[in-house]
Coordinates of C-alpha atoms and ligand atoms in Angstrom, one line a residue:
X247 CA -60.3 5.3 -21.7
X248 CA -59.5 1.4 -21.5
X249 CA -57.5 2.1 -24.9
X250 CA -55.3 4.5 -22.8
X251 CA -54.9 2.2 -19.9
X252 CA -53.5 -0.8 -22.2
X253 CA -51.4 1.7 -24.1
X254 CA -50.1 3.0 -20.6
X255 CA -49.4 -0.6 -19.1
X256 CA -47.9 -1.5 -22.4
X257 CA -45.7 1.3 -22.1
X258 CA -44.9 0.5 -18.6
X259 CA -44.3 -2.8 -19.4
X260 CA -41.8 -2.1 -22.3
X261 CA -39.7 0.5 -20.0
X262 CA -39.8 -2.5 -17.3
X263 CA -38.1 -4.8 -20.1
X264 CA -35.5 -2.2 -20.8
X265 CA -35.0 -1.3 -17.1
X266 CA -34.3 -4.5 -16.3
X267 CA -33.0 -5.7 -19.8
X268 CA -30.1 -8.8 -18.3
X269 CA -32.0 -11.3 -16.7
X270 CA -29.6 -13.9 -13.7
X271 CA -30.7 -16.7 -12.2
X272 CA -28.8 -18.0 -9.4
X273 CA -29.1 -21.8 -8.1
X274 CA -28.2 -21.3 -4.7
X275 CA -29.3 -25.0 -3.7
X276 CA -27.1 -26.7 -6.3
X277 CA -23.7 -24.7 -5.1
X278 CA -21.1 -27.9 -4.3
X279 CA -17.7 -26.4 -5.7
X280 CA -15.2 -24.7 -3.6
X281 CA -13.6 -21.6 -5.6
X282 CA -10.0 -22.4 -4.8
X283 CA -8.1 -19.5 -3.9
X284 CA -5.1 -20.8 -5.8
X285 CA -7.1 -19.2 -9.2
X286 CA -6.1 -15.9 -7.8
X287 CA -2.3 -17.0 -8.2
X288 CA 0.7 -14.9 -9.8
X289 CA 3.4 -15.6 -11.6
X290 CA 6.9 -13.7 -11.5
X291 CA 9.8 -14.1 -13.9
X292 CA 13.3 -13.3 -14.2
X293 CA 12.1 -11.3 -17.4
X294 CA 12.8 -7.4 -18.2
X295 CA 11.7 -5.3 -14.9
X296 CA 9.8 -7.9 -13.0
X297 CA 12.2 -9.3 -10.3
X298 CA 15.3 -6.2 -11.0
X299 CA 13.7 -3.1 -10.3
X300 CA 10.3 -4.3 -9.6
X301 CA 10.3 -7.3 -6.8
X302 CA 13.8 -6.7 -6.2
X303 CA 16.1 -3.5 -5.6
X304 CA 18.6 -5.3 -3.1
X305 CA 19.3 -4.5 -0.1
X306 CA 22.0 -1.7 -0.7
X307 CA 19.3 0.3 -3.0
X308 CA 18.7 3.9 -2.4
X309 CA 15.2 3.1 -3.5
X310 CA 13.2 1.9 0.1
X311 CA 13.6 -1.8 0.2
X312 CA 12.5 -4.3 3.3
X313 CA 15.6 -6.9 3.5
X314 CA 16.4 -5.9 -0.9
X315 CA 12.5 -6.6 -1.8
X316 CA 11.2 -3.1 -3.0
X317 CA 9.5 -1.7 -0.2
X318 CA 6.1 -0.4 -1.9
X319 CA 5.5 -3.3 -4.3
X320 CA 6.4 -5.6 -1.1
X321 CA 3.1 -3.6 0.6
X322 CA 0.8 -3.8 -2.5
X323 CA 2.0 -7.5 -2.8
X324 CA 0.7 -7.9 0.9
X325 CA -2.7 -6.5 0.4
X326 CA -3.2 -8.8 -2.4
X327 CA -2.9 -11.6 -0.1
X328 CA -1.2 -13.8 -3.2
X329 CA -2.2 -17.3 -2.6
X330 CA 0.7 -18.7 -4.7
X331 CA 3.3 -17.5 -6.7
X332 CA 5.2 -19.3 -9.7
X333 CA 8.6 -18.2 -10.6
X334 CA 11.4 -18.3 -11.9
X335 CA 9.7 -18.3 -14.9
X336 CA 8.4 -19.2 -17.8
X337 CA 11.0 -19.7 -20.6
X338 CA 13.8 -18.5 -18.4
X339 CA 13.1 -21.9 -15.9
X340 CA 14.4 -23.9 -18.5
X341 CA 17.6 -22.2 -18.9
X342 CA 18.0 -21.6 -15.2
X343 CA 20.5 -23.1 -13.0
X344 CA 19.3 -22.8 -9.8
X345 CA 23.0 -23.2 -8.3
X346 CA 23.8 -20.2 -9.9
X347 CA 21.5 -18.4 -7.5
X348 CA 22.4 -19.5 -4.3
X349 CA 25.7 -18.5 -1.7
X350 CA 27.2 -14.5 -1.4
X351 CA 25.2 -12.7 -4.2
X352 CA 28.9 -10.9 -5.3
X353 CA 30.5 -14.6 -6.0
X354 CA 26.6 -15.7 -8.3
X355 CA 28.0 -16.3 -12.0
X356 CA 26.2 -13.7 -14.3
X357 CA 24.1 -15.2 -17.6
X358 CA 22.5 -14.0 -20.6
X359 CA 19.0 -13.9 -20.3
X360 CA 18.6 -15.6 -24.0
X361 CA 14.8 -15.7 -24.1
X362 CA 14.3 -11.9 -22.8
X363 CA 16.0 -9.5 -24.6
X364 CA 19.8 -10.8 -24.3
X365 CA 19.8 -9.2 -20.4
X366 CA 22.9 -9.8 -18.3
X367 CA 21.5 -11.9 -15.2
X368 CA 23.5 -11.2 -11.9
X369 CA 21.6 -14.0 -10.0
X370 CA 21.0 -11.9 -7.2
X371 CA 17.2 -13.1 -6.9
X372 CA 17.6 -16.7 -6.6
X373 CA 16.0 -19.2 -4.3
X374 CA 16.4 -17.8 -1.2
X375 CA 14.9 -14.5 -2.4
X376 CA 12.2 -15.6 -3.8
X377 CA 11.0 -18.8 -1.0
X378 CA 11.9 -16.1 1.7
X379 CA 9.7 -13.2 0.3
X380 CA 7.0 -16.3 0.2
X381 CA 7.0 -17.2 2.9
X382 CA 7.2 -13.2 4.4
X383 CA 3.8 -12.8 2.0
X384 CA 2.1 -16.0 3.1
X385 CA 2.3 -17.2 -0.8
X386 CA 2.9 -20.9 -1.6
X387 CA 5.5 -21.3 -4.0
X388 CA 5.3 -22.7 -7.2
X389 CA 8.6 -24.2 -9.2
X390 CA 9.4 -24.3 -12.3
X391 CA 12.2 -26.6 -13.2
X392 CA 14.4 -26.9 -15.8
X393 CA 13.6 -29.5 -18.2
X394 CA 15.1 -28.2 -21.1
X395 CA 18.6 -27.5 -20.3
X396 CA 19.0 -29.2 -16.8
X397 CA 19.8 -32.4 -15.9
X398 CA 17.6 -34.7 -13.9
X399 CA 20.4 -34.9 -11.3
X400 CA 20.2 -31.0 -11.4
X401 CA 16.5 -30.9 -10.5
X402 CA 16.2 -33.6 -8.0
X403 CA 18.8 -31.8 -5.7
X404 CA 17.1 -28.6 -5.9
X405 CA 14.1 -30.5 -4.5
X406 CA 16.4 -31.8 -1.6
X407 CA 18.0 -28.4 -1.2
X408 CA 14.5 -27.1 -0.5
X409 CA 12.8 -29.4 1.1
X410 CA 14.7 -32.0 3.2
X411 CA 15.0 -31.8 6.7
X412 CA 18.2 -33.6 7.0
X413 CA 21.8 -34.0 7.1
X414 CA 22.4 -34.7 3.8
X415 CA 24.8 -32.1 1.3
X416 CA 22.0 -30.4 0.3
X417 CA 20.5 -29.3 3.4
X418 CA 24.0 -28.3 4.5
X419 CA 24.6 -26.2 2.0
X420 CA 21.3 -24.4 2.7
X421 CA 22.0 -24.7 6.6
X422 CA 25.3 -22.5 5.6
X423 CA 23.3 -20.4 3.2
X424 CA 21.4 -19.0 5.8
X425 CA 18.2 -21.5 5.8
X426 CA 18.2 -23.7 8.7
X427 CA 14.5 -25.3 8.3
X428 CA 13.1 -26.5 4.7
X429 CA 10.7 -24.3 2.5
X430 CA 8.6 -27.3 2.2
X431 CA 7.9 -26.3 -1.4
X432 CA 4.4 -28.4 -2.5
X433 CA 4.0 -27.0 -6.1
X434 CA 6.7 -28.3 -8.7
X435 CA 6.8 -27.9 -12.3
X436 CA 8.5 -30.1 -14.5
X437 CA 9.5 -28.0 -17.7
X438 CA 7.7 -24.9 -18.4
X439 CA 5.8 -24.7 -22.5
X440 CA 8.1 -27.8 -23.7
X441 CA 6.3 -27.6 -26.7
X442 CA 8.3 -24.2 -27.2
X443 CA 11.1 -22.4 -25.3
X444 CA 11.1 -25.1 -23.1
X445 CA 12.7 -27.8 -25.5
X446 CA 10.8 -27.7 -28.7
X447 CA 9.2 -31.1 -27.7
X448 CA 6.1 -33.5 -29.3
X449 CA 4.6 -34.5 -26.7
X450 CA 5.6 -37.7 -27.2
X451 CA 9.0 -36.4 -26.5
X452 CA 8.2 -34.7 -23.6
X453 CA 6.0 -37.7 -22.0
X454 CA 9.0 -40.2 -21.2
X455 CA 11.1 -37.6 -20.4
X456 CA 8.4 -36.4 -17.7
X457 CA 8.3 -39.7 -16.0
X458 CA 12.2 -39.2 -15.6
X459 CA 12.6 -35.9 -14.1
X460 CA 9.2 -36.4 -12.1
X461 CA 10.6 -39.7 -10.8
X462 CA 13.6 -37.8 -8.8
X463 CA 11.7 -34.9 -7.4
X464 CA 11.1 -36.6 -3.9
X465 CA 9.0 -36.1 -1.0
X466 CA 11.1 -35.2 1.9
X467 CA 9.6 -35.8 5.4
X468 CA 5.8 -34.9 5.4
X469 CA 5.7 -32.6 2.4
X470 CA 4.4 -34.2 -1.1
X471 CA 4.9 -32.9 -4.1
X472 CA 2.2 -31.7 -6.1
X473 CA 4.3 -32.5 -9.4
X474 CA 2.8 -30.2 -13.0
X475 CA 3.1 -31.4 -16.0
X476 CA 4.2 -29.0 -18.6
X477 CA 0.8 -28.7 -20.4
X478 CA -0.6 -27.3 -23.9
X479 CA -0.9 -24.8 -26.0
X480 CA -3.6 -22.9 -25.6
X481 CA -6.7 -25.0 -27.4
X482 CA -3.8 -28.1 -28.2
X483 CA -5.7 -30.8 -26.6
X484 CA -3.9 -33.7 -28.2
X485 CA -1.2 -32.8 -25.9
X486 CA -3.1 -33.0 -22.8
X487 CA -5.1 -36.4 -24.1
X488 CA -1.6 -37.9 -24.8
X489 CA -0.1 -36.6 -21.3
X490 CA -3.2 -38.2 -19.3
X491 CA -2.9 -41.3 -21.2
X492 CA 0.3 -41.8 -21.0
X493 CA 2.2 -40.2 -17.7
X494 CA -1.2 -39.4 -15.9
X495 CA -0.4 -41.9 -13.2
X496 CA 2.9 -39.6 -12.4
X497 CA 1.5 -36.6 -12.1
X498 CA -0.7 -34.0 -10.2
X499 CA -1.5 -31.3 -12.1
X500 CA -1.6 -30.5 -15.8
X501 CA -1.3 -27.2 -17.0
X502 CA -1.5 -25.1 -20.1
X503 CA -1.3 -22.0 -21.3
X504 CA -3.7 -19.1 -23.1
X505 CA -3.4 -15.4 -23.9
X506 CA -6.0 -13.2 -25.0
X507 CA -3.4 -11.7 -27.7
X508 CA -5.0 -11.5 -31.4
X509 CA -2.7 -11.1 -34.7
X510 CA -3.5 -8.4 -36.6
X511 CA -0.4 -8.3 -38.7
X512 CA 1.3 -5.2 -39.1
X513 CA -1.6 -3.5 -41.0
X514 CA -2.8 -0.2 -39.7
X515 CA -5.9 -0.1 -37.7
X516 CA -9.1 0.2 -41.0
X517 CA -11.1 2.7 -38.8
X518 CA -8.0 4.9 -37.3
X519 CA -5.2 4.0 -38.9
X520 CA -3.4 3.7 -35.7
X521 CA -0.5 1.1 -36.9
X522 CA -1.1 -1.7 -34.7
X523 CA 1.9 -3.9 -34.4
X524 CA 1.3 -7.7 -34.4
X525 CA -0.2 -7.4 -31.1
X526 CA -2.5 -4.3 -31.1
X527 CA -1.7 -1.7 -28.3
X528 CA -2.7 -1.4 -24.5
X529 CA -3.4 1.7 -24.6
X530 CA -4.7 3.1 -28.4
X531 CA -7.4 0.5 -29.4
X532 CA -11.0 1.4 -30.9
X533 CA -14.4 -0.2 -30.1
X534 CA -13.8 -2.8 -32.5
X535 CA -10.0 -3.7 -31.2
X536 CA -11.7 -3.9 -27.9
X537 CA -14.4 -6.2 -28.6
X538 CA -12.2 -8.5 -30.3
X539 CA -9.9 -9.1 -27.6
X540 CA -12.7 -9.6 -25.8
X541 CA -14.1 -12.3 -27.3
X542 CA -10.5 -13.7 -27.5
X543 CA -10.2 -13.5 -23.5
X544 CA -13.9 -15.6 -23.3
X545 CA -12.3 -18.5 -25.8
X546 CA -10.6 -19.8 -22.7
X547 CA -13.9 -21.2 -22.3
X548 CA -14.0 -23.5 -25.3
X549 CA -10.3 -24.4 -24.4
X550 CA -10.9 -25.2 -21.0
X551 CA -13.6 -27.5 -21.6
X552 CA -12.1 -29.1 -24.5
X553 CA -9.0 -29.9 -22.0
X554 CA -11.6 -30.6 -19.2
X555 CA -12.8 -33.8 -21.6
X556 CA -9.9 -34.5 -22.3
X557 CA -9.0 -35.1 -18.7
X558 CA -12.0 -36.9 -18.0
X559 CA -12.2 -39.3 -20.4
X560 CA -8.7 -41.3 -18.5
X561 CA -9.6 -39.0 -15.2
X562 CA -13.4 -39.2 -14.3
X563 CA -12.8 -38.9 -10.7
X564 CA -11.0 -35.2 -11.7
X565 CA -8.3 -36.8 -9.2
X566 CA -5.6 -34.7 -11.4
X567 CA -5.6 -30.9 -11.5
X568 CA -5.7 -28.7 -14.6
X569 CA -3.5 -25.5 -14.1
X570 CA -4.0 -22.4 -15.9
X571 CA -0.4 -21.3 -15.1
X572 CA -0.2 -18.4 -17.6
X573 CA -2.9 -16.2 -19.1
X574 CA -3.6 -12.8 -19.6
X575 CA -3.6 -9.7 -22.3
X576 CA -0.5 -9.4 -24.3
X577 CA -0.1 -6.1 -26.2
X578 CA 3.1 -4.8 -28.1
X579 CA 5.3 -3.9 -25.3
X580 CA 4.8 -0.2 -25.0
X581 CA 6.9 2.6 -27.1
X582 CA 10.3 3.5 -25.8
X583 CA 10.8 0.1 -23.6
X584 CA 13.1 -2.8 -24.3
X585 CA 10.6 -5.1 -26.8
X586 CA 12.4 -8.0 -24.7
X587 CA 10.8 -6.9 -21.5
X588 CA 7.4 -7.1 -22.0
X589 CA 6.4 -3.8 -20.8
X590 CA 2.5 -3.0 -21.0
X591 CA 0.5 -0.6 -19.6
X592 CA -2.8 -1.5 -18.3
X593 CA -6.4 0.2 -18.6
X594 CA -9.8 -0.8 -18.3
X595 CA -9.8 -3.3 -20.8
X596 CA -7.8 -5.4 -18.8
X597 CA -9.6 -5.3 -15.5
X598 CA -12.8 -6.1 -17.5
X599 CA -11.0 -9.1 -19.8
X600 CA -9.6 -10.3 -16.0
X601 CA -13.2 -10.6 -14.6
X602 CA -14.8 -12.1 -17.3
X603 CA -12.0 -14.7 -17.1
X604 CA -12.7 -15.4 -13.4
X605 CA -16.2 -15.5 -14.2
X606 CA -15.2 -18.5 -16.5
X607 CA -13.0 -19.8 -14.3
X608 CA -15.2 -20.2 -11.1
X609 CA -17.5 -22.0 -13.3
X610 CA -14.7 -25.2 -13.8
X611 CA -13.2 -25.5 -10.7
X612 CA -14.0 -28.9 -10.0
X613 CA -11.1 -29.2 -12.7
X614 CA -9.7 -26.6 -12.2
X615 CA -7.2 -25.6 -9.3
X616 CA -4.6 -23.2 -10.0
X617 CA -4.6 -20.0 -12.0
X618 CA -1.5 -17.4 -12.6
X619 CA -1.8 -14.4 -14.4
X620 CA 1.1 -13.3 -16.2
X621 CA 2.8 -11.3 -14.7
X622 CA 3.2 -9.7 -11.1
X623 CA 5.1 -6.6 -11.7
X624 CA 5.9 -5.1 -15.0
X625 CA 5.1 -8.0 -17.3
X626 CA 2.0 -8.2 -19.5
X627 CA -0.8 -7.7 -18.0
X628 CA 0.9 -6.7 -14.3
X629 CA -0.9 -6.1 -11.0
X630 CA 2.1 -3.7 -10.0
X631 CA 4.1 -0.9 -12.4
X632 CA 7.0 0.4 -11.5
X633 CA 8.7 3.6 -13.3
X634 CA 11.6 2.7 -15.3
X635 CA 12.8 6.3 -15.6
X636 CA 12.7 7.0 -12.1
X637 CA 12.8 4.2 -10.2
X638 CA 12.5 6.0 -6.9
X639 CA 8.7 6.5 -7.9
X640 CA 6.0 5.3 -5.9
X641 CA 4.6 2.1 -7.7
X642 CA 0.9 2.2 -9.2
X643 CA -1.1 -0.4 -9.1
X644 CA -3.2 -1.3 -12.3
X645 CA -7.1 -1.9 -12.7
X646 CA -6.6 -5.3 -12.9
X647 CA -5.0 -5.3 -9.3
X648 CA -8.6 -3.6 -8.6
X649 CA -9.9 -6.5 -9.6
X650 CA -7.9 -9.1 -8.2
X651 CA -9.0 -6.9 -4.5
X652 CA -12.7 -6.5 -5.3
X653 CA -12.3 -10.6 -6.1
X654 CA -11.2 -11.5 -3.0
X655 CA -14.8 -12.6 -1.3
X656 CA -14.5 -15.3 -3.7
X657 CA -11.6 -17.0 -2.4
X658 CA -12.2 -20.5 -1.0
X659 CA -15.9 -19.3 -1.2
X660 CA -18.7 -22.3 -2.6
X661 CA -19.3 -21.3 -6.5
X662 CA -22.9 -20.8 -7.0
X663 CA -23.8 -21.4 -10.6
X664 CA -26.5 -19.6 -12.8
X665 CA -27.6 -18.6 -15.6
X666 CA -28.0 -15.1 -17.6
X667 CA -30.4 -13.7 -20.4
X668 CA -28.9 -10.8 -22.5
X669 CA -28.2 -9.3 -25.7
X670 CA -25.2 -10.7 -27.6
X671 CA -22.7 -7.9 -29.2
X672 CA -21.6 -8.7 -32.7
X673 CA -18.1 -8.7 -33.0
X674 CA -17.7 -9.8 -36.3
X675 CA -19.6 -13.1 -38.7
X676 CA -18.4 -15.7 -36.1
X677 CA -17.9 -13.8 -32.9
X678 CA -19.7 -12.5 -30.5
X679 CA -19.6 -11.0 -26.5
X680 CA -22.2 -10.9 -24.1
X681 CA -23.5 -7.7 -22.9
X682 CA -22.5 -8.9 -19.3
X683 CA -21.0 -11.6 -17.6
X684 CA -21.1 -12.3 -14.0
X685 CA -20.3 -14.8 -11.1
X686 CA -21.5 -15.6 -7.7
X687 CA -20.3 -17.2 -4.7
X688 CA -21.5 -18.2 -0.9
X689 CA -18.8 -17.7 1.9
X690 CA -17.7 -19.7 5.0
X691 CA -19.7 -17.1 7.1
X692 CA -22.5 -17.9 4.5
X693 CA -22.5 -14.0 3.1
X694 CA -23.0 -14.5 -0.5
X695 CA -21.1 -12.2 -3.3
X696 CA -22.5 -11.3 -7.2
X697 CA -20.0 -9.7 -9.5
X698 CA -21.2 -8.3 -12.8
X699 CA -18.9 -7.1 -15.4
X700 CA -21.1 -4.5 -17.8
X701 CA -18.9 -5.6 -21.0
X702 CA -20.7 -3.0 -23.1
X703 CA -19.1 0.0 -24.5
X704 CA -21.6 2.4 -24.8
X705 CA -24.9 1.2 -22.6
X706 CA -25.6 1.0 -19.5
X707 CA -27.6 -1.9 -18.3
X708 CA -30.3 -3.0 -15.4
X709 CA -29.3 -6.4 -14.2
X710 CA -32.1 -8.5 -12.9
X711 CA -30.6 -11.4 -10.3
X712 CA -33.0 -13.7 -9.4
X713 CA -31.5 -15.4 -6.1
X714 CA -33.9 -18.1 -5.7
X715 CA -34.3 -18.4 -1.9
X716 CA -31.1 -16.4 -0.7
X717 CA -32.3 -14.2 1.7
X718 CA -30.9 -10.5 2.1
X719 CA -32.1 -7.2 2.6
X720 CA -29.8 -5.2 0.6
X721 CA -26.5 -4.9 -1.0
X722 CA -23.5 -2.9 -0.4
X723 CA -19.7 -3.0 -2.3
X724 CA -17.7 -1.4 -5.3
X725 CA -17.5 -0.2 -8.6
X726 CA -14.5 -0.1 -11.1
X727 CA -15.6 1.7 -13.7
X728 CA -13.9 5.0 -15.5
X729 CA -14.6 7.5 -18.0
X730 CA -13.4 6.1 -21.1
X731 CA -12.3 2.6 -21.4
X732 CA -8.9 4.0 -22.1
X733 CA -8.0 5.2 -18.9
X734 CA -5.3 3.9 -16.6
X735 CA -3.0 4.7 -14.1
X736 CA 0.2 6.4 -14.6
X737 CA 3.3 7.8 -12.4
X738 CA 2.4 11.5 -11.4
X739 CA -1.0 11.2 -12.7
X740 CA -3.3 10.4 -9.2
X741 CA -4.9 6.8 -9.6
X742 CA -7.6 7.3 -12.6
X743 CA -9.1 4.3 -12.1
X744 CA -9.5 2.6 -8.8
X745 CA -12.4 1.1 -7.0
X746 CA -15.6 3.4 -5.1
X747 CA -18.5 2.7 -3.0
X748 CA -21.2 1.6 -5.3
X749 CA -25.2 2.4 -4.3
X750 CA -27.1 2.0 -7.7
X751 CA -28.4 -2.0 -6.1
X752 CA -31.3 -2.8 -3.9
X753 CA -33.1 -6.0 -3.1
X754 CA -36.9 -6.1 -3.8
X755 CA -39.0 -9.1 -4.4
X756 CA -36.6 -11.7 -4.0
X757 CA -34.2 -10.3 -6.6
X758 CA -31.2 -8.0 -6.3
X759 CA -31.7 -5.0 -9.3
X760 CA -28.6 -3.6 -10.2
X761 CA -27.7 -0.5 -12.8
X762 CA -24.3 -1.2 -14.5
X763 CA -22.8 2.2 -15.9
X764 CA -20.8 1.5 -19.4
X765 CA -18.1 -0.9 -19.4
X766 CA -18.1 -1.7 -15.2
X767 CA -17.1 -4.0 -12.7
X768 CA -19.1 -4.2 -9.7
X769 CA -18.9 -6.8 -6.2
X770 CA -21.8 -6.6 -4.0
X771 CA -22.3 -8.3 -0.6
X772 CA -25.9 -9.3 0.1
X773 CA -26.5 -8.4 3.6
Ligands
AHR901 O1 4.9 -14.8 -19.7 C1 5.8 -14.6 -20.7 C2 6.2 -15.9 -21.5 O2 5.1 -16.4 -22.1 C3 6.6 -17.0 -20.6 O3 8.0 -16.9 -20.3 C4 6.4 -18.2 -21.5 O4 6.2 -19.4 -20.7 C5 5.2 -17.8 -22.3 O5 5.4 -18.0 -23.6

């Protein structure tokens, strides 16, 4: 009899270990860091469809347009609540003019777009467009300003042209443009990747010219600057040591750049043979393609921290801000599209690579304080697509905009760190993904939010979240989760993945128990 007991509470006991197999702690008393909402930013470029045809119709377009800004993506724009919004671009800042962009749209000189597949640029979107759909939205604006091809002289009167408040030519010209009061524009890039398409610079090239072009971009009246340095590549951190050691004192913000985008030649796929381009495809990918990227999306982590030290070693009061202004998947643009344009779709993957990123994020946000997924509409790995063959289409909205929503507690919210326990999944001799990754976050009404990302393929999982003296009764929010990680959201095909009520999460005991389906994103309020 007492042999069948232990048998039976051993048995009971293994089944508890596999119903609860992902252990989280939370450390609710040692929560200090504001999340700022700024990590949730965008960035939109003059760059295939993401201003012409997907911000931007104009105001004479059949397609339903509020003052020329495209009517639908205007509304999905709006629910995001975008904290800020960098523009124009990218490689295209440092070939921009910005005169060319202001005064009657029919008299704007047209350019080739050089960097983005050779397009002819009307200049119909220029500042104006862009500060007033801002300030419409409620989205700071972020600058990017031409270092590579500009002039300093260039640059320093598009600050005035925005920003003062006076007399002077400047703010004429924008009086008789249409703008009576300044943008007050804080964010201002100096050069965008000048270790690339933005000038081809060393560092030690770019540093001097920095303290030039940062030199002229004044404050007018009450509104300072917060001036970025064009930061590094990805994990380059002798970039950002040299830039704090050297032009730290001129600057803000630092930023740098990082993809999850993996090389896998031109080979064809071992297991299906799919051919996968340099870049591997959005949409056909197998287990392995998937766990690869994945693991690729978590290196931000290493490269964060490496640029973290770096900053801290001349910077140990974190004074300056480190900027992830670009980031995000980056497939072979999809079949049939211009290869300049940087057309992806979106599926699962993405929403689950963008919340394990903000997982990351939320954890360095004492460093740092702006984030801006590449791109808004039609870019990479977009929030918004709209259909290039009929552009009358309703715009869908992509799992990752899912994401970005079921995010949103987090804004501004204090970071509460923890720690988890689960299984690691093998991705190949030197890499490996957790089975889940997670964040967690106190609000200013003192409502506390978990997200848990189920990064696993194929099992489902019980998570375990200790919350060590938060009090609640219950939990109630959403799931993203879909059949196959494949799915996504097409024109004409009803959104496949989106968001629903979630129920499979209770509080007992002090700990909130929640069942993860395969590959899932869930937020939960504890109430
Ligand atoms: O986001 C697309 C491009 O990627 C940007 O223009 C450039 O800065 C980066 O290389």
């Amino acid at each position: 009899m007492k042999k069948i007991i232990s048998m039976a509470v051993a048995a009971a006991m293994s089944l508890a270990m596999t119903a609860q197999d992902v252990q989280i702690t939370l450390h609710p008393k040692d929560a200090k860091t504001e999340i700022p909402k700024e990590i949730y930013g965008q960035f939109s470029e003059h760059l295939g469809r993401c201003i012409y045809g997907g911000i931007w119709v104009g105001k004479d377009s059949e397609i339903p347009n509020i003052e020329g800004y495209r009517k639908d993506v205007f509304e999905a724009m709006k629910d995001l609540e975008i904290p800020v919004m960098r523009w124009p671009g990218g490689c295209f800042a440092d070939e921009y003019h910005w005169m060319d962009g202001i005064g009657p749209q029919e008299n704007r000189p047209r350019m080739v777009n050089t960097n983005w597949g050779g397009t002819v640029e009307d200049n119909s979107f220029g500042t104006h467009e862009f500060l007033n759909l801002c300030e419409m939205l409620n989205i700071q604006p972020y600058i990017s300003a031409n270092v590579g091809s500009g002039t300093v002289e260039e640059m320093a009167k598009w600050v005035e042209y925005m920003n003062s408040d006076t007399n002077s030519t400047m703010a004429q010209l924008r009086r008789k443009n249409g703008r009576e009061k300044p943008w007050n524009v804080k964010y201002f890039g100096v050069g965008n990747e000048s270790w690339g398409c933005g000038g081809n610079m060393r560092v030690e090239d770019y540093a001097p010219l920095y303290r030039r072009y940062a030199t002229y971009a004044r404050n007018y009246g009450k509104n300072v600057l917060c001036k970025v340095a064009s930061g590094a590549n990805g994990g380059d951190t002798h970039w950002t040591d040299y830039a704090m050691k050297n032009i730290g004192d001129q600057m803000a913000a630092i930023s740098f750049h990082y993809y999850a985008v993996r090389d896998w030649g031109t080979e064809d796929d071992p297991v299906t043979g799919i051919p996968m381009g340099k870049k591997g495809w959005a949409l056909n990918f197998t287990d392995q393609n998937y766990y690869e990227i994945m693991s690729q999306a978590r290196n931000i982590e290493s490269i964060l921290k490496n640029h973290v030290a770096a900053m801290d070693k001349y910077d140990p009061k974190k004074k300056i801000a480190l900027f992830a202004d670009e980031w995000g998947t980056w497939w072979n643009t999809e079949p049939g599209t211009n290869p300049g344009w940087l057309y992806q779709q979106s599926t699962m993957r993405d929403a689950l690579v963008a919340s394990a990123t903000f997982d990351i994020f939320h954890k360095y946000t004492d460093r740092l304080k702006m984030a801006n997924i590449a791109q808004v509409v039609n870019v990479l790995q977009s929030m918004i697509l709209t259909n290039e063959k009929n552009p009358s289409d309703h715009c869908i909205v992509t799992p990752t905009y899912h994401v970005f929503m079921m995010y949103k507690p987090h804004k501004d919210a204090l970071f509460i760190p923890g720690e988890i326990q689960c299984q690691q999944i093998k991705v190949n001799d030197n890499e490996q993904v957790p089975e889940v990754s997670f964040t967690a976050s106190r609000d200013k009404q003192g409502v506390t939010h978990v997200s848990i990302s189920n990064l696993d393929l194929h099992k489902a999982h019980t998570v375990s979240v200790t919350l060590d003296g938060i009090t609640a009764k219950g939990a109630e929010g959403q799931i993203l989760n879909s059949k196959d990680i494949h799915d996504y959201n097409d024109f004409g095909k009803g959104e496949v993945v989106r968001p629903a009520q979630f129920k499979d999460a209770k509080v007992k005991d002090g700990k909130l128990i929640v069942n993860m389906p395969a590959h899932s994103i869930v937020t939960l309020a504890l109430k």
